[in-house]
Short mmCIF file of C-alpha atoms in Angstrom, two decimals:
data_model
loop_
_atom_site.label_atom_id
_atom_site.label_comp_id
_atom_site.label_asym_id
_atom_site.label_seq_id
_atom_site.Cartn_x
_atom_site.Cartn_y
_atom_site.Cartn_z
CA UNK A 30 0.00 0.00 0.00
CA UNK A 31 2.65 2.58 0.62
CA UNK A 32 3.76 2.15 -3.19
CA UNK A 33 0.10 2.72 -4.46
CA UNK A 34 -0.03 6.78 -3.65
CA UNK A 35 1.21 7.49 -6.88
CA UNK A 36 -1.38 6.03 -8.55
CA UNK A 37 -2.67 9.83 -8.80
CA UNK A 38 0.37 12.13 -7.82
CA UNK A 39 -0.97 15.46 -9.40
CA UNK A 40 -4.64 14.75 -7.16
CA UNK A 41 -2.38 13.92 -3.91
CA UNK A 42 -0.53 16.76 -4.24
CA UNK A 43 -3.60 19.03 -4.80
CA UNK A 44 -5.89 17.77 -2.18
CA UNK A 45 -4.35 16.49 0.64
CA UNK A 46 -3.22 18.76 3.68
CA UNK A 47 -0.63 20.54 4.48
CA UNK A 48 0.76 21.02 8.08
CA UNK A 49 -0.06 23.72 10.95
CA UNK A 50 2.44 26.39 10.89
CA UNK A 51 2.92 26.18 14.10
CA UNK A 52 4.21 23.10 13.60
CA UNK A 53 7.11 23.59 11.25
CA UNK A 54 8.17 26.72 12.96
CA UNK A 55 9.31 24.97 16.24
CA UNK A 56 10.97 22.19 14.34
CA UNK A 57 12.52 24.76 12.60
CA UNK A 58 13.51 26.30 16.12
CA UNK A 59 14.32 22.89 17.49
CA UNK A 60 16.57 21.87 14.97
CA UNK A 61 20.61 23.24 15.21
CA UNK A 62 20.52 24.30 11.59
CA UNK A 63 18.46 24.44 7.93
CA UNK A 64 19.47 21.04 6.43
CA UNK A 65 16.03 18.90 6.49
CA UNK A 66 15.79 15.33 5.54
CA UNK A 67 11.90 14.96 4.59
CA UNK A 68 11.66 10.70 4.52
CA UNK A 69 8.32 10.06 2.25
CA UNK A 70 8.44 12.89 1.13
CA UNK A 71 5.46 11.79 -1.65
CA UNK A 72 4.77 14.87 -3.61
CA UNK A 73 6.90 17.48 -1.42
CA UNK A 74 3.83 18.95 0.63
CA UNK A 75 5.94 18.86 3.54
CA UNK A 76 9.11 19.90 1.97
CA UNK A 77 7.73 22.75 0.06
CA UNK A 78 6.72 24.17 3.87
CA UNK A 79 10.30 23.88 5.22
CA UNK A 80 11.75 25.27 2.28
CA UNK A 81 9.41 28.57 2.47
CA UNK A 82 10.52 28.33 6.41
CA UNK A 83 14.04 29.41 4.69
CA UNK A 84 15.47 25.38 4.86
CA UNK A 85 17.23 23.56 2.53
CA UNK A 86 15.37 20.16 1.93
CA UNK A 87 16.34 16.70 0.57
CA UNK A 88 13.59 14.18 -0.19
CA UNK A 89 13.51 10.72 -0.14
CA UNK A 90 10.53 8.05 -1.22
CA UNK A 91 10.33 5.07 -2.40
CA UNK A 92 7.86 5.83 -4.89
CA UNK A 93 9.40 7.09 -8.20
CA UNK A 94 6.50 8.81 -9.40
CA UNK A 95 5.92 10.46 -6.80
CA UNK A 96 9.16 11.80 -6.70
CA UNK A 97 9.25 13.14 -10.55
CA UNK A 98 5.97 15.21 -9.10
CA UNK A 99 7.99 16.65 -6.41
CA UNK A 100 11.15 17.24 -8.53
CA UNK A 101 8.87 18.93 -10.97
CA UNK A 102 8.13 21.33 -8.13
CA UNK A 103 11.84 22.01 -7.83
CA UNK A 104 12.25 19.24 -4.97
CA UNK A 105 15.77 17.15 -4.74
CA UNK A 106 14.68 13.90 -4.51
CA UNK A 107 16.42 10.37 -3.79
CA UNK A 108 14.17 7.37 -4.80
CA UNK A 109 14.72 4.77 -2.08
CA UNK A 110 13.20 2.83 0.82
CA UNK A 111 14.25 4.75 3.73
CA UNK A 112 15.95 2.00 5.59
CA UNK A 113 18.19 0.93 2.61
CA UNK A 114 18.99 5.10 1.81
CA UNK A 115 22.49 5.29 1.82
CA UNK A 116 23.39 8.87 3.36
CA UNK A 117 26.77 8.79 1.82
CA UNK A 118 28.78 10.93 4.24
CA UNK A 119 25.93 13.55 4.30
CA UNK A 120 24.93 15.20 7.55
CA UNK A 121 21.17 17.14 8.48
CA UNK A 122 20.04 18.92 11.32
CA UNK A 123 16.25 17.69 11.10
CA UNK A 124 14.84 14.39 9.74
CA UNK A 125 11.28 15.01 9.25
CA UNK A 126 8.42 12.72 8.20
CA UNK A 127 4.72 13.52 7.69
CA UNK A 128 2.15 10.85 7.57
CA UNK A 129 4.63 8.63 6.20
CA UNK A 130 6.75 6.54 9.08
CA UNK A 131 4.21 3.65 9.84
CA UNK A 132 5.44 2.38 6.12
CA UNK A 133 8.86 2.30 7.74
CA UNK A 134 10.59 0.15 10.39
CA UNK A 135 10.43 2.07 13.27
CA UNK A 136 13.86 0.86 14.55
CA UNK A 137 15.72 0.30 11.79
CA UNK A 138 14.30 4.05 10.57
CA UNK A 139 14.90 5.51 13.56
CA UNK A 140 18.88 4.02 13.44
CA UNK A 141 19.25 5.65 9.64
CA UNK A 142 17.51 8.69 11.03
CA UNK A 143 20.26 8.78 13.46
CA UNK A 144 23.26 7.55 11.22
CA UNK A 145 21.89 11.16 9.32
CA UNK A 146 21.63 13.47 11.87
CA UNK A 147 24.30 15.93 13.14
CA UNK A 148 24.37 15.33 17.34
CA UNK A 149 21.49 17.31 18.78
CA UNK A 150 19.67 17.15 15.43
CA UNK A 151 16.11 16.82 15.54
CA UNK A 152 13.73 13.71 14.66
CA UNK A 153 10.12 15.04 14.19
CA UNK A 154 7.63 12.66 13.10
CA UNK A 155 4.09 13.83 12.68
CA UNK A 156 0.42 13.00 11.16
CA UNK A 157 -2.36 14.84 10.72
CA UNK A 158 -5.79 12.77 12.52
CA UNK A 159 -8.84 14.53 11.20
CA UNK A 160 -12.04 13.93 12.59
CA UNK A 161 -15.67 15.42 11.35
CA UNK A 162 -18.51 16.06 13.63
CA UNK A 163 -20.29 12.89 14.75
CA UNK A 164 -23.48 13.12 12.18
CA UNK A 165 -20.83 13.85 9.44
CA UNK A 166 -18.77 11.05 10.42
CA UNK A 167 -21.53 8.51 10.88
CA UNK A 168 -23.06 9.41 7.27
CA UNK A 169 -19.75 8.60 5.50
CA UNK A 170 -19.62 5.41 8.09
CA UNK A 171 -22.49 4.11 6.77
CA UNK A 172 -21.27 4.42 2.97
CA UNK A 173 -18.27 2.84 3.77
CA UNK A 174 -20.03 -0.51 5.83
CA UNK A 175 -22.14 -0.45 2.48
CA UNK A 176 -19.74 -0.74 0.20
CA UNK A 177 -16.55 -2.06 1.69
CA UNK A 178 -17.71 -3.41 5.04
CA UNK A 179 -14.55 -5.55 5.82
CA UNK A 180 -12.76 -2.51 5.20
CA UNK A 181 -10.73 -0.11 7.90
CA UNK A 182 -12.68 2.54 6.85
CA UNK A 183 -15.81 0.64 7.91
CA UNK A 184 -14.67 1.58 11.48
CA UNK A 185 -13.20 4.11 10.81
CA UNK A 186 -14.02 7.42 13.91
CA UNK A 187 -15.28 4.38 16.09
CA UNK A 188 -12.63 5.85 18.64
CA UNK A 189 -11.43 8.94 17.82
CA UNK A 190 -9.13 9.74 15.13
CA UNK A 191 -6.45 11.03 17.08
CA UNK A 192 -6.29 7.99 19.08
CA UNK A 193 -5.00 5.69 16.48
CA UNK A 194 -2.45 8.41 15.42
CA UNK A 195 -1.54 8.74 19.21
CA UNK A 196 -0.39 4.45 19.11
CA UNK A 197 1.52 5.16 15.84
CA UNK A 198 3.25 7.69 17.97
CA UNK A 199 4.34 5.57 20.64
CA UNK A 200 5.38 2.87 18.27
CA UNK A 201 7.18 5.05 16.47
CA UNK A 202 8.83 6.41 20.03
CA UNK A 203 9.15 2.84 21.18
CA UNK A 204 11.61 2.57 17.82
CA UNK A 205 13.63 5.37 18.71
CA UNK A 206 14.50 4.01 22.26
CA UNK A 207 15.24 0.41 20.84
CA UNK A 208 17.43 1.93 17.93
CA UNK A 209 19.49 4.30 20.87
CA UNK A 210 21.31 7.04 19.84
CA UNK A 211 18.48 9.74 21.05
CA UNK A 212 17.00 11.51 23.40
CA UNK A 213 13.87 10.59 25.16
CA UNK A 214 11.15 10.90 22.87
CA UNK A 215 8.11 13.53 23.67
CA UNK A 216 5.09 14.31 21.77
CA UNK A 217 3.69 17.31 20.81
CA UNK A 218 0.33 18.22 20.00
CA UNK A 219 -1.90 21.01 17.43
CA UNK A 220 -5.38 21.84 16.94
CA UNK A 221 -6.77 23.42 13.74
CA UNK A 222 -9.51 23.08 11.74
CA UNK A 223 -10.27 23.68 7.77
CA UNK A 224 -13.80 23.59 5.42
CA UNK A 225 -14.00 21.23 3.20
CA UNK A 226 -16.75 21.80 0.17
CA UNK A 227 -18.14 18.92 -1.43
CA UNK A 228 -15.87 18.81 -4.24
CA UNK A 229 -12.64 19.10 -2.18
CA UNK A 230 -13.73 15.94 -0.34
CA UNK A 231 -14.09 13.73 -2.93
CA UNK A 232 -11.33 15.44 -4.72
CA UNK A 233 -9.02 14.15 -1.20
CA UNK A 234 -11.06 11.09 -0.50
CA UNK A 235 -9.46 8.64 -3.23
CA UNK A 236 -5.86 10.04 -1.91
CA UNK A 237 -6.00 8.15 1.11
CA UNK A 238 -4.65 4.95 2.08
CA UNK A 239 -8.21 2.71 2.24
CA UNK A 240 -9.51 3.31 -1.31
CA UNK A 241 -6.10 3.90 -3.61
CA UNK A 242 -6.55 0.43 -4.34
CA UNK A 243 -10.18 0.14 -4.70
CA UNK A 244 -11.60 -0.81 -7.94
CA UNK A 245 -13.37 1.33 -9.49
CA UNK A 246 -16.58 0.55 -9.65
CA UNK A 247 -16.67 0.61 -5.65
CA UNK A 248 -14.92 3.69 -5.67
CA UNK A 249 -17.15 5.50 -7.45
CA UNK A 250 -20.34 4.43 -5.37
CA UNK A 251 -18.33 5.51 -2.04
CA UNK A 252 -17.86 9.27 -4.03
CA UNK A 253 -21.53 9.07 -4.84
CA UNK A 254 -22.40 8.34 -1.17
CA UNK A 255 -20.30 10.86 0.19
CA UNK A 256 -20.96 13.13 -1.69
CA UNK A 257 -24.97 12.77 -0.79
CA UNK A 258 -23.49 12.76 2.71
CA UNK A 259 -22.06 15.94 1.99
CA UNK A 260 -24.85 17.64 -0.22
CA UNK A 261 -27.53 16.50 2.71
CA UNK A 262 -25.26 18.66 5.45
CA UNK A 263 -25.53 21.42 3.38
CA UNK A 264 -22.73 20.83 1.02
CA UNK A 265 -19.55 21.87 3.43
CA UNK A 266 -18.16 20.26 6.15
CA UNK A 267 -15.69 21.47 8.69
CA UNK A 268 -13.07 18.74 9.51
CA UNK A 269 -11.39 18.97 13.19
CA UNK A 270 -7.37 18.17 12.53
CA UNK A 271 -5.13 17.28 15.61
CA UNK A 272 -1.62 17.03 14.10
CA UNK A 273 0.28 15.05 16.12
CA UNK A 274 4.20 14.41 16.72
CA UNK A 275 7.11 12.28 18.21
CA UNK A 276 10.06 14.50 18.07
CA UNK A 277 13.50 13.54 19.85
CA UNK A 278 17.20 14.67 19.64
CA UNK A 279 20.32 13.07 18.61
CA UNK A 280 22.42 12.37 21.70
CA UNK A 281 26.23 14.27 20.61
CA UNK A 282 28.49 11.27 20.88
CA UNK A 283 28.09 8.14 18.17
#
């Protein structure tokens, strides 16, 4: 699944979110200097908001095409699975991943993360857990147990969002102790919100991880539910991020 994003590059890039603000600008201020590693770095949606932040950003994924997309935006790109990336002598003061690292090997990243990192470099690892208002949530529920009722989605906002993305966290953190080399993890924490209109939904929806690989004929019955969904709460729909990270530092002896 982590190899099937690509599918659509141009509509990943376009619809799915970016990353609070807030949140880049205290990696930024974590980090001892301006070289970022972004690992996944898909289309460059996270590297494109470093680079703005005044850093100089080097992308790796292992999918190819979506790595033309982000060199096309002006991205330097490395195609390669993160945990056989060979950092060939090079050095950075962040290693950054959005909504990527639960496709890698949390120890074995977290050793190449520190193998890259200057001592007291930063590891920030974050994802973005949106969750709509209950009514909003249950009407695309009950699409999804219609049309794909073994699926994740099917349970999906059961528990809150955030709650999943809080246990990738701590397996993620759980990595960093067993690869050693780092600081005690912590995690960090934003709120925001953004409006979503009808057509940016379903524009976003077939981005994400449960229906890239959905055949088509199912995918276009979920868009057609969802999209009723949508229409019948008055065509918008406000959905609640929490973006949330595991962030540690590189300890200075190796």
């Amino acid at each position: 699944m982590a190899e099937s994003f690509g599918s659509d590059a141009e509509r990943y890039d376009r619809a799915r979110p970016s990353y609070p603000q807030s949140l880049v600008d205290r990696i930024v201020a974590a980090s001892p200097g301006r070289d970022v590693l972004d690992v996944g770095c898909g289309t460059g949606i996270v590297a494109r908001q470093f680079e703005a932040a005044g850093c100089r950003v080097l992308g790796v994924d292992v999918d190819a095409r979506m790595a033309d997309l982000a060199r096309q935006r002006g991205l330097d790109v490395e195609v390669a699975a993160f945990e056989a990336w060979d950092p060939a002598g090079r050095e950075f003061d962040a290693v950054v991943s959005g909504q990527t690292w639960h496709w890698v090997d949390p120890v074995a990243g977290a050793a190449k993360a520190a193998q890259a990192l200057r001592p007291r470099g930063l590891l920030a690892l974050f994802w973005n857990a949106g969750q709509p208002l209950p009514e909003v949530a249950e009407a695309f529920a009950e699409v999804y147990r219609r049309v794909m009722p073994d699926s994740l989605a099917a349970r999906q906002w059961t528990v809150p969002a955030v709650d999943g993305y809080t246990a990738l966290c701590t397996k993620a953190a759980d990595g960093i102790r067993e690869a050693d080399g780092f600081a005690d993890p912590e995690q960090w924490r934003f709120d925001w919100e953004r409006p979503y209109t009808r057509d940016e939904w379903l524009d976003q929806l077939p981005t994400q991880g449960a229906f890239t690989r959905l055949p088509q004929a199912k995918l276009e019955d979920v868009l057609a539910g969802v999209g009723a969904a949508i229409d019948a709460a008055g065509g918008s729909f406000t959905m609640h991020y929490a973006t949330v990270a595991v962030t540690t530092t590189r300890t200075d002896t190796r």
